[in-house]
PDB file of C-alpha atoms in Angstrom:
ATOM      1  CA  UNK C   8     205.415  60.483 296.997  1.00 88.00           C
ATOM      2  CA  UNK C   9     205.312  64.114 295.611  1.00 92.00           C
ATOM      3  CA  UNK C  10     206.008  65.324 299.345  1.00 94.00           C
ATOM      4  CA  UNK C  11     208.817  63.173 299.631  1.00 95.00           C
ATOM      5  CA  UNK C  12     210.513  64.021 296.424  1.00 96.00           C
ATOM      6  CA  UNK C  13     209.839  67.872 297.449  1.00 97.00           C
ATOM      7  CA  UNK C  14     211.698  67.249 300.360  1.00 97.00           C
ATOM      8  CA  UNK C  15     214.512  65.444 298.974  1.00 97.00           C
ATOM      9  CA  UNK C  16     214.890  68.280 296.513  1.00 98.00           C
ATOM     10  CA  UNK C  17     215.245  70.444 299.602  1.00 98.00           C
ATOM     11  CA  UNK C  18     218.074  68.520 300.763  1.00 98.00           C
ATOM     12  CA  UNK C  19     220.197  68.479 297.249  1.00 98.00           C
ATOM     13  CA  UNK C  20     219.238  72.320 297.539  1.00 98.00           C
ATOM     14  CA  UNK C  21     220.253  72.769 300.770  1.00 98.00           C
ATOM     15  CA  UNK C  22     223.772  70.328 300.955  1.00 97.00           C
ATOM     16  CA  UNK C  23     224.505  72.510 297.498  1.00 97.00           C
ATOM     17  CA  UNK C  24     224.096  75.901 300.002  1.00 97.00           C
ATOM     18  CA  UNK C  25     225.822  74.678 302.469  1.00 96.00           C
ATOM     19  CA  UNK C  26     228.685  73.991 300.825  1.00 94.00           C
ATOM     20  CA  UNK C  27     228.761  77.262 298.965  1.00 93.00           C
ATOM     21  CA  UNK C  28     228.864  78.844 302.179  1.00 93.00           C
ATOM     22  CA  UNK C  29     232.053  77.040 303.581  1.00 92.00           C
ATOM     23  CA  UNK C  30     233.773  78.033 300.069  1.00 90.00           C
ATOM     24  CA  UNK C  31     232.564  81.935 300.575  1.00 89.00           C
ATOM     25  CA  UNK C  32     233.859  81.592 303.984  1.00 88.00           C
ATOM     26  CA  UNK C  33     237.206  80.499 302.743  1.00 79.00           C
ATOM     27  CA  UNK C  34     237.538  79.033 306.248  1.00 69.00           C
ATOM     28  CA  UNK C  35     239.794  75.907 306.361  1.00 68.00           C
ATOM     29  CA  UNK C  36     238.333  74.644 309.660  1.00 77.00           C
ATOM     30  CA  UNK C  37     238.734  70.933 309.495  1.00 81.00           C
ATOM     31  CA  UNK C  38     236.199  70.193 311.650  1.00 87.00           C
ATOM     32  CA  UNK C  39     233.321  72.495 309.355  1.00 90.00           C
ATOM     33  CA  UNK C  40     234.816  69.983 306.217  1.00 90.00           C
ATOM     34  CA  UNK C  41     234.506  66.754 308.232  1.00 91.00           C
ATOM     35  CA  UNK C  42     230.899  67.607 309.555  1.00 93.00           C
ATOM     36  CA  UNK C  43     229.350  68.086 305.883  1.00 94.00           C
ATOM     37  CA  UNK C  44     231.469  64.909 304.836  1.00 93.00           C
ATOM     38  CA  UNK C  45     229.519  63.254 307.753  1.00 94.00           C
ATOM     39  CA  UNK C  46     226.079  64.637 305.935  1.00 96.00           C
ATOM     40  CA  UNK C  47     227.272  63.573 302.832  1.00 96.00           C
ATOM     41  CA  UNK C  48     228.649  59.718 303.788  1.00 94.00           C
ATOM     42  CA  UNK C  49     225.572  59.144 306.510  1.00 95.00           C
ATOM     43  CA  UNK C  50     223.210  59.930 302.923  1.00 96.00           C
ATOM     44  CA  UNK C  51     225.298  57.295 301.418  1.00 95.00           C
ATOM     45  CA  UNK C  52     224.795  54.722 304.425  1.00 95.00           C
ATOM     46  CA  UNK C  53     220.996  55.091 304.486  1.00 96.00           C
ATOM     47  CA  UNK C  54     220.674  54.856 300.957  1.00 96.00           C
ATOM     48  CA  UNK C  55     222.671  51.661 301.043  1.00 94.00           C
ATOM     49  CA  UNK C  56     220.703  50.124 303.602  1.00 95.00           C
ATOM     50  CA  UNK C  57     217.633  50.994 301.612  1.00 97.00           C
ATOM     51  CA  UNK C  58     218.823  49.399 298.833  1.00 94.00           C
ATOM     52  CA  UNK C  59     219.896  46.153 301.054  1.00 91.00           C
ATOM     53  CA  UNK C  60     223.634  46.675 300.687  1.00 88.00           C
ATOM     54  CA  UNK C  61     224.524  46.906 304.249  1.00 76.00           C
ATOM     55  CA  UNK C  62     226.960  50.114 305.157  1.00 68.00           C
ATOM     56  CA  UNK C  63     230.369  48.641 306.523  1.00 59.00           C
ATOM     57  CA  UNK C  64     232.502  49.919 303.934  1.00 70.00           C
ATOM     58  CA  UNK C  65     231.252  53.384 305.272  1.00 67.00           C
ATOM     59  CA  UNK C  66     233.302  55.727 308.379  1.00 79.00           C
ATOM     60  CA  UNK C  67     230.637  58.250 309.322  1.00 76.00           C
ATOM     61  CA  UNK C  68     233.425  60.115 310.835  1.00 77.00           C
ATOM     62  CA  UNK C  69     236.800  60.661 308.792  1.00 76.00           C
ATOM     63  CA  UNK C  70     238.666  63.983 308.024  1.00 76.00           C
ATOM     64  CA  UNK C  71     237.740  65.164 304.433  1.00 74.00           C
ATOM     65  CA  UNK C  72     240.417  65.701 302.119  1.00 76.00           C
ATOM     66  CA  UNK C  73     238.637  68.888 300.654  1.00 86.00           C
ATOM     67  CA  UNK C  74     235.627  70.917 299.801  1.00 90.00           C
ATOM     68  CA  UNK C  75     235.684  69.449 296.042  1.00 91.00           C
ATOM     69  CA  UNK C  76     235.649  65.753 297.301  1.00 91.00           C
ATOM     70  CA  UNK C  77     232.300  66.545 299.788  1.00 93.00           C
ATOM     71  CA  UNK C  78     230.657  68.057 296.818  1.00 95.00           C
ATOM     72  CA  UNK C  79     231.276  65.010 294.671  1.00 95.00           C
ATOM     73  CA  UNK C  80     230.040  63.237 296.944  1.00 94.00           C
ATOM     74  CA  UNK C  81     226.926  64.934 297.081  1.00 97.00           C
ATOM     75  CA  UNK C  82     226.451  65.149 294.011  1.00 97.00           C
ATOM     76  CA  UNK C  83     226.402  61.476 293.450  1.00 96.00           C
ATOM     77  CA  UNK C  84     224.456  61.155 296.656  1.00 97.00           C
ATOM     78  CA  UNK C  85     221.419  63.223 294.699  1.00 98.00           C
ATOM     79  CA  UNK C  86     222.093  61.476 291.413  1.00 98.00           C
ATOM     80  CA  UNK C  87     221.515  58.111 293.299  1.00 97.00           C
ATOM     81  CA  UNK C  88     218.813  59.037 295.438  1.00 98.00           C
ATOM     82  CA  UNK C  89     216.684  60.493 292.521  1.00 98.00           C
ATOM     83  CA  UNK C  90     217.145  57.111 290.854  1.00 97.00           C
ATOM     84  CA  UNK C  91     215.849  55.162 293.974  1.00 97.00           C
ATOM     85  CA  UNK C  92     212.534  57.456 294.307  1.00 97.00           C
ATOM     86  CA  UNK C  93     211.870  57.490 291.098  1.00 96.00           C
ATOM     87  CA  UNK C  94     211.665  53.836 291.262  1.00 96.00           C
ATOM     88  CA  UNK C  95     209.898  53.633 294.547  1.00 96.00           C
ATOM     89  CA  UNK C  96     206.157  53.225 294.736  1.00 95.00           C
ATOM     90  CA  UNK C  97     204.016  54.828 297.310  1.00 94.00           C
ATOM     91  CA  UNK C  98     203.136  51.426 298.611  1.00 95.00           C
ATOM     92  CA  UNK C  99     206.994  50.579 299.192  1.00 96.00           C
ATOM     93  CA  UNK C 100     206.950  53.601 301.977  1.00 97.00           C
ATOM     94  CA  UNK C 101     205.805  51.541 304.796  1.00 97.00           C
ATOM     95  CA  UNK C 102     207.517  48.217 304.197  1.00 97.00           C
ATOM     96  CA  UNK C 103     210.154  47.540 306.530  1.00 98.00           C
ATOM     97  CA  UNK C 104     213.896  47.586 306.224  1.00 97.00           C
ATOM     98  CA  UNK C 105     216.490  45.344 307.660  1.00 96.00           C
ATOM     99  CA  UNK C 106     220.154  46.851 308.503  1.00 94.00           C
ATOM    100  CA  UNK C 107     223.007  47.166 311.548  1.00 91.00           C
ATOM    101  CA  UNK C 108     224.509  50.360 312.074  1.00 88.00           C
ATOM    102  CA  UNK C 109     227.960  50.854 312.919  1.00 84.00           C
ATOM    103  CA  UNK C 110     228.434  49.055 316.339  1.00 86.00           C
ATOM    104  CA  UNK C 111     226.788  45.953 314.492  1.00 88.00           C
ATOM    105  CA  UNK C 112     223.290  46.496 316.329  1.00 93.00           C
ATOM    106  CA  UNK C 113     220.260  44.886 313.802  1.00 95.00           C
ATOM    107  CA  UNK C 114     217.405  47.071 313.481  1.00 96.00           C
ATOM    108  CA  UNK C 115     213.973  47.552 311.318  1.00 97.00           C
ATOM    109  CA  UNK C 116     212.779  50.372 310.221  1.00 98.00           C
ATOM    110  CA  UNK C 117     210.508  51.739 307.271  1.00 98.00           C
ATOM    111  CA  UNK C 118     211.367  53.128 304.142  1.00 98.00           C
ATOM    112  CA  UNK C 119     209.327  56.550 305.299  1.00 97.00           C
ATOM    113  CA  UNK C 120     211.088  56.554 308.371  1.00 98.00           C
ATOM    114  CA  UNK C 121     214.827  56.099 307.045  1.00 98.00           C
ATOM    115  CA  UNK C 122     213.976  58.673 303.979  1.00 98.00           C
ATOM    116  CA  UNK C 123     212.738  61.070 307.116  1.00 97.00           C
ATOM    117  CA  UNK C 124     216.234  60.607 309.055  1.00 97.00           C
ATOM    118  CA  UNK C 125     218.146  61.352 306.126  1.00 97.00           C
ATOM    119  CA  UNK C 126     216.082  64.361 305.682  1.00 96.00           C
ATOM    120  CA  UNK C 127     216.219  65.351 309.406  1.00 97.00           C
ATOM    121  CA  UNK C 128     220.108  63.937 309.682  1.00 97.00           C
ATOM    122  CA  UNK C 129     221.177  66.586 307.312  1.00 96.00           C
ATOM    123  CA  UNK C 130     219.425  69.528 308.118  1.00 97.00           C
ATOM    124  CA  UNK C 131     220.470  69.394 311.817  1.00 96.00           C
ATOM    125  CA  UNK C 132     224.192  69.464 310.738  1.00 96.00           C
ATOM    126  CA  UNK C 133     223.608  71.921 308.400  1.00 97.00           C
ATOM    127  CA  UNK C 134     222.527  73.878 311.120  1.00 96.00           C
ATOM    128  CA  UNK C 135     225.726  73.125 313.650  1.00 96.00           C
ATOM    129  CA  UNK C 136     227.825  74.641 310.745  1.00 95.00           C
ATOM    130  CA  UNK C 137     225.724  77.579 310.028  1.00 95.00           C
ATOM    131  CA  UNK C 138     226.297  78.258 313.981  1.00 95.00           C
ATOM    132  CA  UNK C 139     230.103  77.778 313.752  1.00 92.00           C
ATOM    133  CA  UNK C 140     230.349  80.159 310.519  1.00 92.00           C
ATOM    134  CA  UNK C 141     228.526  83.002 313.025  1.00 91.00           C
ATOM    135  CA  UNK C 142     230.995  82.209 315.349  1.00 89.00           C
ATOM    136  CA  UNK C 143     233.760  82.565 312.962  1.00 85.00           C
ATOM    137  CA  UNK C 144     232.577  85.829 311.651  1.00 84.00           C
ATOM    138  CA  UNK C 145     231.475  83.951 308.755  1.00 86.00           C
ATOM    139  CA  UNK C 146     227.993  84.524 306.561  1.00 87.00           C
ATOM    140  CA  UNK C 147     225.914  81.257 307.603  1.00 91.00           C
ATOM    141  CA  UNK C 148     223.595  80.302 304.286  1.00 94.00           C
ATOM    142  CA  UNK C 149     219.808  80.216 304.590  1.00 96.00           C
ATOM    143  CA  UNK C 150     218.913  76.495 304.082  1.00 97.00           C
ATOM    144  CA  UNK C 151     215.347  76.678 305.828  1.00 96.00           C
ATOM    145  CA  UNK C 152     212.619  74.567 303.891  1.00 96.00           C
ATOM    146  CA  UNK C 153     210.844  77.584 303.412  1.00 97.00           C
ATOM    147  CA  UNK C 154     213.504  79.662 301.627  1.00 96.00           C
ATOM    148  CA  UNK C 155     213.699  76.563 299.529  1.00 97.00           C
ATOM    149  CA  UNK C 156     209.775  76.884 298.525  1.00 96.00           C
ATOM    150  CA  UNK C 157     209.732  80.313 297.719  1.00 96.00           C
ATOM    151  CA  UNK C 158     212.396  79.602 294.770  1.00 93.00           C
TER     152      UNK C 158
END
């Protein structure tokens, strides 16, 4: 469990960065706003489905409304997240977990797995929009794991 909350402290580290960096940027590229909202609602969908809620009251893919709202929204993602590992016991990690995702499609997958996606999920897309600020003439934001573990 203590590498999985050391990653998950990682990603509140990194979704915190990556955000900062869109705000230095003061870039008002829609597209840079909807992608983080995507980070920051697909957190929300796994961690509903982990705790058996389903996720149809979720759109991975709306325009956000602003910078403020996606870091609300992260914040409560981390808030809710460190409530649901703290609660989780190591022998939870490999039972499985029942959900559909957004075409309706049942799956089953573990708890280790879907904590590993989320982790994965969000650092991919954090990387797309640290690509785009280059692009933009923009500073990208180091977000690597390994910045993280030399704080």
């Amino acid at each position: 469990m203590k590498t999985i909350k050391r990653m998950m402290d990682h990603m509140y580290w990194a979704d915190k960065r990556i955000l900062e960096a869109l705000e230095m940027s003061n870039m008002q590229n829609m597209e840079l706003l909807e992608l983080a909202r995507h980070v920051a609602v697909a957190e929300q969908v796994w961690l509903s489905r982990l705790q058996g809620k389903g996720s149809a009251q979720f759109s991975l893919w709306e325009q956000a409304e602003s910078l403020s709202e996606i870091q609300s929204m992260f914040e409560e993602n981390a808030k809710q997240y460190r409530l649901y590992i703290e609660a989780l016991e190591e022998s939870k990690l490999d039972e499985m977990v029942d959900y559909t995702n957004q075409s309706g499609t049942p799956f089953q997958n573990s708890v280790r797995d879907i904590l590993s996606q989320v982790l994965l999920h969000g650092q991919y897309h954090r990387g797309q929009i640290n690509r785009a600020l280059r692009i933009e003439s923009a500073e990208p934001i180091q977000v690597d794991y390994i910045t993280f573990a030399r704080l």
